[in-house]
CSV table of C-alpha atoms and ligand atoms in Angstrom, one decimal:
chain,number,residue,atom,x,y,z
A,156,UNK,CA,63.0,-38.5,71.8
A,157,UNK,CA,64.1,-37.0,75.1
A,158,UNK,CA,62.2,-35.9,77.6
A,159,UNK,CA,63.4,-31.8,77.4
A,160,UNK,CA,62.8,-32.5,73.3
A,161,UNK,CA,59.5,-33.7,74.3
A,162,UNK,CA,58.9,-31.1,76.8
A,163,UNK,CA,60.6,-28.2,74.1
A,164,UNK,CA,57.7,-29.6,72.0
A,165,UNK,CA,54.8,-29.1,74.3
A,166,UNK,CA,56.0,-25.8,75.1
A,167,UNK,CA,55.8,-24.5,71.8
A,168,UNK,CA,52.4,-25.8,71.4
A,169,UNK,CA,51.6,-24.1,74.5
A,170,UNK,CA,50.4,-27.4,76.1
A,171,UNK,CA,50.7,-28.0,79.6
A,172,UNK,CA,52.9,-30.3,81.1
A,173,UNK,CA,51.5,-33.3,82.9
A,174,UNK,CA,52.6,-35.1,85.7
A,175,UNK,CA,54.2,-37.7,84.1
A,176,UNK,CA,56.5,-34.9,82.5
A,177,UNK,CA,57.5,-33.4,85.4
A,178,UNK,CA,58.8,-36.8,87.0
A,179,UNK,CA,60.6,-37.3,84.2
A,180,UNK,CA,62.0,-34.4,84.3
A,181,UNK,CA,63.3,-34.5,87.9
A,182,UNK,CA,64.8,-37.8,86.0
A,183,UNK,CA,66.9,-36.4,83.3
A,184,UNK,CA,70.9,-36.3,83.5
A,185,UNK,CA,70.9,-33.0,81.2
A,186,UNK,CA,70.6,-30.6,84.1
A,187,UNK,CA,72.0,-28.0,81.9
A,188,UNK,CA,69.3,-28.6,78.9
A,189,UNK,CA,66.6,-28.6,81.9
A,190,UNK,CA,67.7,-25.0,82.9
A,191,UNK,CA,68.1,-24.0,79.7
A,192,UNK,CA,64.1,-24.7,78.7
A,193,UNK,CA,63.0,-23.5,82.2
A,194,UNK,CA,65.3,-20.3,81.4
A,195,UNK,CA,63.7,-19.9,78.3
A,196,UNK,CA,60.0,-19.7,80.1
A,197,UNK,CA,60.9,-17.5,82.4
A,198,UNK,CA,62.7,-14.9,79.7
A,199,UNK,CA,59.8,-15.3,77.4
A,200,UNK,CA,57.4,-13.9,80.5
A,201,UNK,CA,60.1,-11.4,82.4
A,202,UNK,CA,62.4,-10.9,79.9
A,203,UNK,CA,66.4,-10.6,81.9
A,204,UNK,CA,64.3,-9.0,84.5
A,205,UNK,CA,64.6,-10.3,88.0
A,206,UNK,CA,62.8,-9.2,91.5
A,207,UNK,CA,63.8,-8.5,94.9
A,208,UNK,CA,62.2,-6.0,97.4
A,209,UNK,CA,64.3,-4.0,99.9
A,210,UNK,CA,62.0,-5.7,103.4
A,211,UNK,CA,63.0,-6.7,106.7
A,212,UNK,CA,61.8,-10.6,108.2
A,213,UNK,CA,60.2,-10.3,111.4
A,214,UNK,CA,59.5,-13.3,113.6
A,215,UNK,CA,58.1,-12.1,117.0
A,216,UNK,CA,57.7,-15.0,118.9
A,217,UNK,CA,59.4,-18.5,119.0
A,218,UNK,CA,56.8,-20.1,121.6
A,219,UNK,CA,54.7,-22.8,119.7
A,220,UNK,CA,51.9,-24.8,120.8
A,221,UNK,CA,52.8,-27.2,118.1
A,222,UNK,CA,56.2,-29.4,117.8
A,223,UNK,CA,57.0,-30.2,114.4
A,224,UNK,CA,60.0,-33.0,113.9
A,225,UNK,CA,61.5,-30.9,111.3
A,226,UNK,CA,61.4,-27.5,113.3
A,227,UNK,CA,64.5,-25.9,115.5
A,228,UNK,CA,62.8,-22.5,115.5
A,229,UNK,CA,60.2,-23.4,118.0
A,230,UNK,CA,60.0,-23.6,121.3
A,231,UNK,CA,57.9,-23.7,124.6
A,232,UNK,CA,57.5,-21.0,127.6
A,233,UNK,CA,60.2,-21.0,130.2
A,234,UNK,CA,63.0,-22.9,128.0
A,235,UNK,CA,66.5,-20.9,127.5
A,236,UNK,CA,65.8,-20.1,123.9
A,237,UNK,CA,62.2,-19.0,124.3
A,238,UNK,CA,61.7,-15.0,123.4
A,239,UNK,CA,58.4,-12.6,122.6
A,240,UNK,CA,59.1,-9.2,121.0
A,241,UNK,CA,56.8,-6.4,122.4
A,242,UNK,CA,54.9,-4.4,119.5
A,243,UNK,CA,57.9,-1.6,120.3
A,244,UNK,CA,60.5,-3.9,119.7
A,245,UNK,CA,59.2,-5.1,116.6
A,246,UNK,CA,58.2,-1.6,115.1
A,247,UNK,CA,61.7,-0.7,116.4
A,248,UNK,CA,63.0,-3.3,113.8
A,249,UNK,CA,61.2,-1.4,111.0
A,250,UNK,CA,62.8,1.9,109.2
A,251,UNK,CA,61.7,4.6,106.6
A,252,UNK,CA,63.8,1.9,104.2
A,253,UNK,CA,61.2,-1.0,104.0
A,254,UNK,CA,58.8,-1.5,101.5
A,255,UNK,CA,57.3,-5.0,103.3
A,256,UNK,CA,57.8,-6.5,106.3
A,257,UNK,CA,57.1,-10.5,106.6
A,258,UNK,CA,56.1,-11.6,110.1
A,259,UNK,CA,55.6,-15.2,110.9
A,260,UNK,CA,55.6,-16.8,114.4
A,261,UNK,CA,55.0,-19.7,116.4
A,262,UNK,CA,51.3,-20.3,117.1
A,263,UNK,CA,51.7,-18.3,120.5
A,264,UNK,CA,49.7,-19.9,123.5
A,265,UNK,CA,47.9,-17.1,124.9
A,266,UNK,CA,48.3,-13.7,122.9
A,267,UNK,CA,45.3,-12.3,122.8
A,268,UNK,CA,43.6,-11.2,119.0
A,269,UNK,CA,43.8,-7.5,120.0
A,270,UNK,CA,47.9,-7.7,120.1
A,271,UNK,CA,47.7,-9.0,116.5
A,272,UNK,CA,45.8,-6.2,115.7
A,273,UNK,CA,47.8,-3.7,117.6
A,274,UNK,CA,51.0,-5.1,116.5
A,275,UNK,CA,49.7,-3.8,112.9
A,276,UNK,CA,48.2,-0.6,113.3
A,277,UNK,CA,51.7,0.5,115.2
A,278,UNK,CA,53.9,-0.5,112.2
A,279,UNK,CA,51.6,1.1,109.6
A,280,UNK,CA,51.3,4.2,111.8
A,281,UNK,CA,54.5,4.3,112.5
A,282,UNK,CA,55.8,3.6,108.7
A,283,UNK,CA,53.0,4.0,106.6
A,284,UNK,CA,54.7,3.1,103.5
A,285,UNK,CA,55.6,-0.6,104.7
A,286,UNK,CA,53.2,-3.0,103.1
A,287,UNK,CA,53.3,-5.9,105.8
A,288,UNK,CA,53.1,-9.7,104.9
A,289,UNK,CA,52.2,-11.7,107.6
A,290,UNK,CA,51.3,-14.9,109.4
A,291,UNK,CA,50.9,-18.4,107.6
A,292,UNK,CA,47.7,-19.9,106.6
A,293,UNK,CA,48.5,-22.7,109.7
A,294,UNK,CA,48.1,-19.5,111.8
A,295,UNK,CA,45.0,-17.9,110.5
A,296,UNK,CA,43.5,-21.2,111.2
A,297,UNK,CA,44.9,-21.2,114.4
A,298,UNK,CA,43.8,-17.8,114.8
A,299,UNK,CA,40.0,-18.5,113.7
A,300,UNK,CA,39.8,-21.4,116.0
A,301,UNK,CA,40.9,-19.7,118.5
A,302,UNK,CA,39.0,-16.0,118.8
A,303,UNK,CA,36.2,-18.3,117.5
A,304,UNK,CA,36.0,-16.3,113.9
A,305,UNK,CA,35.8,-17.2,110.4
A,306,UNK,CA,38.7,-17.2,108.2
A,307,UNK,CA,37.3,-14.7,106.0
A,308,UNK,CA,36.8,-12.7,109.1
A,309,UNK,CA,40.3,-13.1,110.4
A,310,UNK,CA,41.6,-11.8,107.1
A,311,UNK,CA,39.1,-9.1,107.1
A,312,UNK,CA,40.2,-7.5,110.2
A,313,UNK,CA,44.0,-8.2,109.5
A,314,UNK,CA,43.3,-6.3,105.9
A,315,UNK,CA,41.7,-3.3,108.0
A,316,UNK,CA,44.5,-2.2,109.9
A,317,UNK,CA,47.1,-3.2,107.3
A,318,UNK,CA,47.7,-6.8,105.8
A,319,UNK,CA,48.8,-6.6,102.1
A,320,UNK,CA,49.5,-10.5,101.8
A,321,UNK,CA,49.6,-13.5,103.1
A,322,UNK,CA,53.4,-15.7,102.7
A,323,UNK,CA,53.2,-18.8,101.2
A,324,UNK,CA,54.5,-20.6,104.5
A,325,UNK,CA,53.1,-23.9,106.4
A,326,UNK,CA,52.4,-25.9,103.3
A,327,UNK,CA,55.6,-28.1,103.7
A,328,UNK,CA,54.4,-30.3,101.0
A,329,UNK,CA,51.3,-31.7,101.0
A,330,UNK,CA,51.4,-35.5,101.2
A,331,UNK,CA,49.5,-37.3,104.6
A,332,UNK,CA,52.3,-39.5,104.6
A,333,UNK,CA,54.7,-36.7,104.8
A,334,UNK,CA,52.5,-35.0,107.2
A,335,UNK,CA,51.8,-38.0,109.1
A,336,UNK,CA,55.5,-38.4,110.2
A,337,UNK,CA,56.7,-35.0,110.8
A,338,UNK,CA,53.6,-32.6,111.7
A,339,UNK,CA,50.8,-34.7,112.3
A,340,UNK,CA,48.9,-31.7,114.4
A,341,UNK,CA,50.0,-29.2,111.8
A,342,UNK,CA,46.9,-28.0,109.5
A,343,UNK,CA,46.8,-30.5,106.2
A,344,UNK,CA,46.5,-30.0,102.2
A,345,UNK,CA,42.6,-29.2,102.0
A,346,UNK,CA,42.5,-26.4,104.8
A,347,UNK,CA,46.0,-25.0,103.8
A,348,UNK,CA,44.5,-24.9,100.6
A,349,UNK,CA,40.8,-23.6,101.7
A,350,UNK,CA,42.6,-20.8,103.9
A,351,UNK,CA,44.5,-19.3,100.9
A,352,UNK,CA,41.2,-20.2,98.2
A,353,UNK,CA,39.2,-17.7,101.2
A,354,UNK,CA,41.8,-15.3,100.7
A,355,UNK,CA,41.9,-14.6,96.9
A,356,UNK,CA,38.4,-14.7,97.4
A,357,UNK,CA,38.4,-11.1,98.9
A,358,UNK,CA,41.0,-9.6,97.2
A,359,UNK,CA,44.1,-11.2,99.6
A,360,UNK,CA,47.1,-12.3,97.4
A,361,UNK,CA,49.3,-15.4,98.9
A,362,UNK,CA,52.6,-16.7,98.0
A,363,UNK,CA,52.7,-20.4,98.6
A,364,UNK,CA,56.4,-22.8,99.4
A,365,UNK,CA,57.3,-26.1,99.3
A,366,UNK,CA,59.3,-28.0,101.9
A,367,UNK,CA,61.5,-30.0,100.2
A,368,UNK,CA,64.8,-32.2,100.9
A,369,UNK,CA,64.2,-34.1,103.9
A,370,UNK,CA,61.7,-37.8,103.6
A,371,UNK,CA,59.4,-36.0,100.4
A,372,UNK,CA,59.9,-38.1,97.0
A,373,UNK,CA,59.7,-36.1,93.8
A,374,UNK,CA,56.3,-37.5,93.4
A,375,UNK,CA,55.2,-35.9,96.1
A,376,UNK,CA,57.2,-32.7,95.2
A,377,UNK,CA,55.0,-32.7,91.8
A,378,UNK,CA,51.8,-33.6,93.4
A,379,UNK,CA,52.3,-30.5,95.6
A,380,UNK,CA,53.0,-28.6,92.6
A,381,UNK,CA,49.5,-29.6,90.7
A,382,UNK,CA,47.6,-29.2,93.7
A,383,UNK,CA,48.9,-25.6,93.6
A,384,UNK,CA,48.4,-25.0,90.4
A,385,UNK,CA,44.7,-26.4,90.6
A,386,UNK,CA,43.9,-24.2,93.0
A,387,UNK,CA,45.4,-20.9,90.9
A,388,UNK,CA,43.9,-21.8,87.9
A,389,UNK,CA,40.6,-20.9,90.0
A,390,UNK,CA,41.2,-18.3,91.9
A,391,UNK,CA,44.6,-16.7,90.3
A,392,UNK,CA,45.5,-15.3,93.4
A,393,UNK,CA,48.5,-16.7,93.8
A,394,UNK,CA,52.4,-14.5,93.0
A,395,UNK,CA,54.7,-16.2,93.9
A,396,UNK,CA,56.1,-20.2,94.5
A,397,UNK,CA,59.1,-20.3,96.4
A,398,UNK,CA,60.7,-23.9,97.4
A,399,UNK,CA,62.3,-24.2,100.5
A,400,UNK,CA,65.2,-26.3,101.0
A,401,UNK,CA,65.2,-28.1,104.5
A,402,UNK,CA,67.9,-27.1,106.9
A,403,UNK,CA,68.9,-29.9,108.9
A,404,UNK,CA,70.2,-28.4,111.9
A,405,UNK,CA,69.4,-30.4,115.1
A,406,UNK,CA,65.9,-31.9,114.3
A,407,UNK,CA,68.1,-34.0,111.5
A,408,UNK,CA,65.5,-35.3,109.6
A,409,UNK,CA,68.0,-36.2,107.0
A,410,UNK,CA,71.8,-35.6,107.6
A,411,UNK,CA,72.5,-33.5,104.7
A,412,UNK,CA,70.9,-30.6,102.7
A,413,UNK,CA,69.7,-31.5,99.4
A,414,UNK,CA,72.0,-30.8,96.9
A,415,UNK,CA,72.6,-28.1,94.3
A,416,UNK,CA,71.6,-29.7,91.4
A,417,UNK,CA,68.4,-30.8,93.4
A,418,UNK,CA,67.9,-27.4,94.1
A,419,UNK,CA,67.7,-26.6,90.7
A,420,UNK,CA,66.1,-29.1,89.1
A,421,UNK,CA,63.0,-27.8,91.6
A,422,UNK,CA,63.2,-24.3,90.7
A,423,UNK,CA,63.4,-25.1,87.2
A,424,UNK,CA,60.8,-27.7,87.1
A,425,UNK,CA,58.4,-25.1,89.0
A,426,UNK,CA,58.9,-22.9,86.2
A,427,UNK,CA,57.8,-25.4,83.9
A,428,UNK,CA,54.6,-26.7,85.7
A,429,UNK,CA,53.7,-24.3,87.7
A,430,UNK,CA,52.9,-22.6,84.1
A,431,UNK,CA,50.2,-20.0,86.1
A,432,UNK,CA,52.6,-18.9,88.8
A,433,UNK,CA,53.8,-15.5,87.7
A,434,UNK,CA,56.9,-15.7,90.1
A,435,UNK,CA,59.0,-18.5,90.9
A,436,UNK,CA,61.2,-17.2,94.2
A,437,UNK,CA,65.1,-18.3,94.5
A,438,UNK,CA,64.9,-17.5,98.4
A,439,UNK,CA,68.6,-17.2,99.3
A,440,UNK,CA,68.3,-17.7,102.6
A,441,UNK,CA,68.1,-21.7,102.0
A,442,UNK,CA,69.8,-22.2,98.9
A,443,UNK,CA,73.0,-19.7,99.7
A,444,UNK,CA,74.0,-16.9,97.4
A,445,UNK,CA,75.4,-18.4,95.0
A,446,UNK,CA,73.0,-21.6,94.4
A,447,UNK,CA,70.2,-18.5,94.3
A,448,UNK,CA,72.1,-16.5,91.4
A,449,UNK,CA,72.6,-19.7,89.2
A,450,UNK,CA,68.7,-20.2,89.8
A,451,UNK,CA,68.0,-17.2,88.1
A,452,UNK,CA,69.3,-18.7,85.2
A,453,UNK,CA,66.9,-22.2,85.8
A,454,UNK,CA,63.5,-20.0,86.0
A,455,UNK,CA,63.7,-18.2,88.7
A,456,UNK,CA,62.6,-14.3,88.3
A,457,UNK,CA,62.9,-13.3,92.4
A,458,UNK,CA,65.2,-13.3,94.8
A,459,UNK,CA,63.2,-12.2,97.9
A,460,UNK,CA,64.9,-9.8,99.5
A,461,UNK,CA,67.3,-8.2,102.3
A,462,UNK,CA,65.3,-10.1,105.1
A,463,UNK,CA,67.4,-7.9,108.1
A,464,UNK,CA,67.2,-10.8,110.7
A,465,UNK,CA,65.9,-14.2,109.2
A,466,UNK,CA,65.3,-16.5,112.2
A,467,UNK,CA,63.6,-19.7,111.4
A,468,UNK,CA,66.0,-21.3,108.7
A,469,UNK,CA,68.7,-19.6,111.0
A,470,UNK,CA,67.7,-21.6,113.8
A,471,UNK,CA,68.3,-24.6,111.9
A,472,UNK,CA,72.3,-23.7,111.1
A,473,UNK,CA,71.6,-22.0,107.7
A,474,UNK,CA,74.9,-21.3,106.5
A,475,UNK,CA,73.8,-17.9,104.7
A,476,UNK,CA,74.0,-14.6,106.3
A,477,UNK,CA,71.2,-13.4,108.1
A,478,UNK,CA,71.1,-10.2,105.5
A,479,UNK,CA,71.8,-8.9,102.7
A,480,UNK,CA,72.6,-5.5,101.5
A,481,UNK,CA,70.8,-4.0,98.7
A,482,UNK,CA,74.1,-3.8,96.5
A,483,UNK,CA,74.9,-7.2,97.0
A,484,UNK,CA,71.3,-8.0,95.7
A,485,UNK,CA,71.7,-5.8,92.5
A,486,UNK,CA,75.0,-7.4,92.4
A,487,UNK,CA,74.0,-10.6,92.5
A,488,UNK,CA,71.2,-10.5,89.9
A,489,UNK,CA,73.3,-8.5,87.6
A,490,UNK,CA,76.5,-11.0,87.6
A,491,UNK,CA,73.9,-13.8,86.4
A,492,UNK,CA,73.2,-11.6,83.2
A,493,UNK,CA,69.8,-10.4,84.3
A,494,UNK,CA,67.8,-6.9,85.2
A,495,UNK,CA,67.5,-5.9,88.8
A,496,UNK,CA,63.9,-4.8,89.5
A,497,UNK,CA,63.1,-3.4,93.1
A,498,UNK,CA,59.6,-4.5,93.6
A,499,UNK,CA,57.0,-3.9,96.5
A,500,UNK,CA,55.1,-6.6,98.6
A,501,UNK,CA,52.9,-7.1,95.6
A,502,UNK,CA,55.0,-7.0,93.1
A,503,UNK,CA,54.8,-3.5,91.6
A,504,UNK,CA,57.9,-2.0,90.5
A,505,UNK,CA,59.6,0.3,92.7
A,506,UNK,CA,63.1,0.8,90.5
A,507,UNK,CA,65.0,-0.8,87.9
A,508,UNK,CA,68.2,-0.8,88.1
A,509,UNK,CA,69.5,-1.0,84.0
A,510,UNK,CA,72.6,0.9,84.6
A,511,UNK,CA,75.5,-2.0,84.1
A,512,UNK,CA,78.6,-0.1,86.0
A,513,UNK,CA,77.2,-1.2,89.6
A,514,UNK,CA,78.0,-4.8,88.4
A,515,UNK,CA,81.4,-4.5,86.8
A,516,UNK,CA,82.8,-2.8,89.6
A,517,UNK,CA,81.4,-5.2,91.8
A,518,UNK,CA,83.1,-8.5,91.3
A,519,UNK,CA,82.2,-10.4,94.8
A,520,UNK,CA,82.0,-8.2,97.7
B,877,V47,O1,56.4,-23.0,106.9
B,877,V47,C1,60.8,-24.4,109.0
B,877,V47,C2,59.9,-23.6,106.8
B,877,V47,C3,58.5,-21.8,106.6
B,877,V47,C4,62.7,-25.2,108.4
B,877,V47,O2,55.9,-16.1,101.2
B,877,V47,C5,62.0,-24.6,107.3
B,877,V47,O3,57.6,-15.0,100.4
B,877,V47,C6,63.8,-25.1,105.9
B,877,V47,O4,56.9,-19.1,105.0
B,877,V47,N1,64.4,-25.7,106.9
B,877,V47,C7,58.3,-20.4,107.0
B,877,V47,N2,62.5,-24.6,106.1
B,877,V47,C8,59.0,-19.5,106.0
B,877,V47,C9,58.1,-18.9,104.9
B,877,V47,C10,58.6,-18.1,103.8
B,877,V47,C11,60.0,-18.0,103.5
B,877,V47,C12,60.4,-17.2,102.5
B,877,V47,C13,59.5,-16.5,101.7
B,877,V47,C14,58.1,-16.6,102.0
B,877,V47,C15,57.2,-15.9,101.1
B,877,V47,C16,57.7,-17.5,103.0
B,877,V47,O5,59.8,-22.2,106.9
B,877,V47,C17,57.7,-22.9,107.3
B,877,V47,C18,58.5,-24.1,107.1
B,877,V47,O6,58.0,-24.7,105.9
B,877,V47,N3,60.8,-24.2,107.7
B,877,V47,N4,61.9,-25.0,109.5
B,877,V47,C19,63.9,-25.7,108.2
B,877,V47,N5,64.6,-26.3,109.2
């Protein structure tokens, strides 16, 4: 028997897939059969319906104190390419429009814990309805080591003057061999993990990636997986799993970008595994348009969002645009068969967009 007969099987016993399963998987040849069972999961849960959320990507600084091999996006003080955004500039980048904001940084050198906390009480003031989603779990650990806090308190404070979620960044994938050769001073798997277990503790959901296409084998691509889905089946504070396809730019770790069919074998096979994940995220901004809108036939049920200004990835040569409109979204989603839904930060639906016409006028624009 094959291993998607096999895996068809287990699915309608409800049993869970093992390890074993999910190598073979990233094995098979039938890359079509493999999106078809992954599609089939993901229909069964969310029906044609598919996510995005009208938000803005906000990185207000590029200064790091660490230098990862596989990042272009940060930088030290004083080089050419160096920038901070003051709190003005970055609530200038907000509007009455947004429904989240995600804000990720460098771990800045010497900002002081009151400009976090400033940062956030002048973009809720100023746009009360923006639910923001902010900083990595690598950064509130840098941020608890540094104002000499506990996690629990750093999320704490952030909560009180306006953090709605944490994003699922700085996990790259969790192998010490991986980590070993390409961040050895970044955070590893238990505290990554611990941060984000704190979190759901008091009430903080998290999205959580995967780094994948650069020195990672697919066993280490599943054991990231199963860590994650340990870790949920505790706490089940966990939305959304979003892989993130490595954009060589100039740190080159490997000379090409993984490949579509890579792509979706990941999303699919994180659809199948990651059988406690509610959302699985096609995040367009690494896979292009169009390898996103296939993905929501392989599992996926989110497409992130307009983003505005997308930096990081950007700063690695991604060939996507740096926006999208909110047409083009709906357009997108509905040329691949499925449901538009207009979600917030957290997932609660904003608008559904059922009405067919926007997508057969639309062809490509
Ligand atoms: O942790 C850095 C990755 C992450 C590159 O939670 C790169 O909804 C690819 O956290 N190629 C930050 N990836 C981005 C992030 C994120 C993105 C989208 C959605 C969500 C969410 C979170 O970007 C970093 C790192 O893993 N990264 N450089 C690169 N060259």
């Amino acid at each position: 028997m094959s291993i998607l007969q096999q895996v068809e099987e287990k699915l309608q016993r409800n049993e869970r897939l093992t390890r074993q399963d999910a190598l073979e998987l990233f094995a098979t040849r039938d890359v079509i059969g493999l999106g078809r069972l992954a599609g089939q999961v993901k229909r069964a849960r969310w029906g044609d319906k598919v996510h995005f959320v009208i938000n803005r990507q906000i990185n207000p600084s590029n200064i790091c104190v660490l230098s990862c091999k596989f990042c272009d996006f940060a930088t030290k003080r004083g080089r050419a390419n160096a920038y901070e955004m003051t709190i003005e500039e970055i609530v200038g980048h907000c509007n009455a429009e947004l429904r989240e904001v995600h804000i990720v940084a460098g771990l800045h050198p010497d900002w002081p814990w009151a400009h976090y906390l400033d940062m956030f009480r002048a973009i809720k003031q100023a746009y009360p309805q923006i639910q923001i989603k902010a900083w990595t779990a690598v950064e509130i650990d840098y941020f608890a080591k540094k104002f000499r806090k506990s996690v629990e308190q750093v999320l704490k404070e952030l909560m009180a003057v306006g953090l709605a979620a944490l994003p699922g960044g700085g996990a790259e994938v969790f192998s010490e061999r991986v980590r070993k050769a390409l961040f050895p001073f970044k955070l590893g798997a238990p505290r990554w993990l611990e941060v984000h277990k704190i979190a759901h503790q008091i009430g903080l959901r998290t999205n959580a990636t995967l780094l994948y296409g650069h020195m990672e084998t697919h066993e280490e691509r599943v054991d990231h997986m199963l860590k994650l889905r340990a870790l949920q089946e505790e706490t089940g504070g966990f939305m959304s799993f979003i892989p993130l396809a490595y954009q060589t730019g100039k740190t080159q770790v490997v000379k090409r970008q993984a490949s579509a069919i890579e792509d979706l074998k990941t999303i699919a096979i994180a659809r199948l595994l990651l059988d406690n994940f509610p959302h699985i995220k096609a995040y367009w901004v690494t896979m292009g348009e169009e390898i996103a809108s296939v993905a929501l036939q392989f599992g996926a049920d989110d497409i992130d969002g307009t983003i505005g200004e997308e930096r990081i990835m950007h700063a690695a040569d991604a060939g996507s645009p740096v926006a999208l409109t909110r047409d083009r979204l709906v357009a997108l989603i509905q040329e691949s068969g499925s449901t538009p839904v207009e979600r917030d930060a957290l997932y609660d639906t904003i608008k559904v967009y059922d009405d067919r016409t926007c997508c057969e006028n639309s062809v490509s624009q």
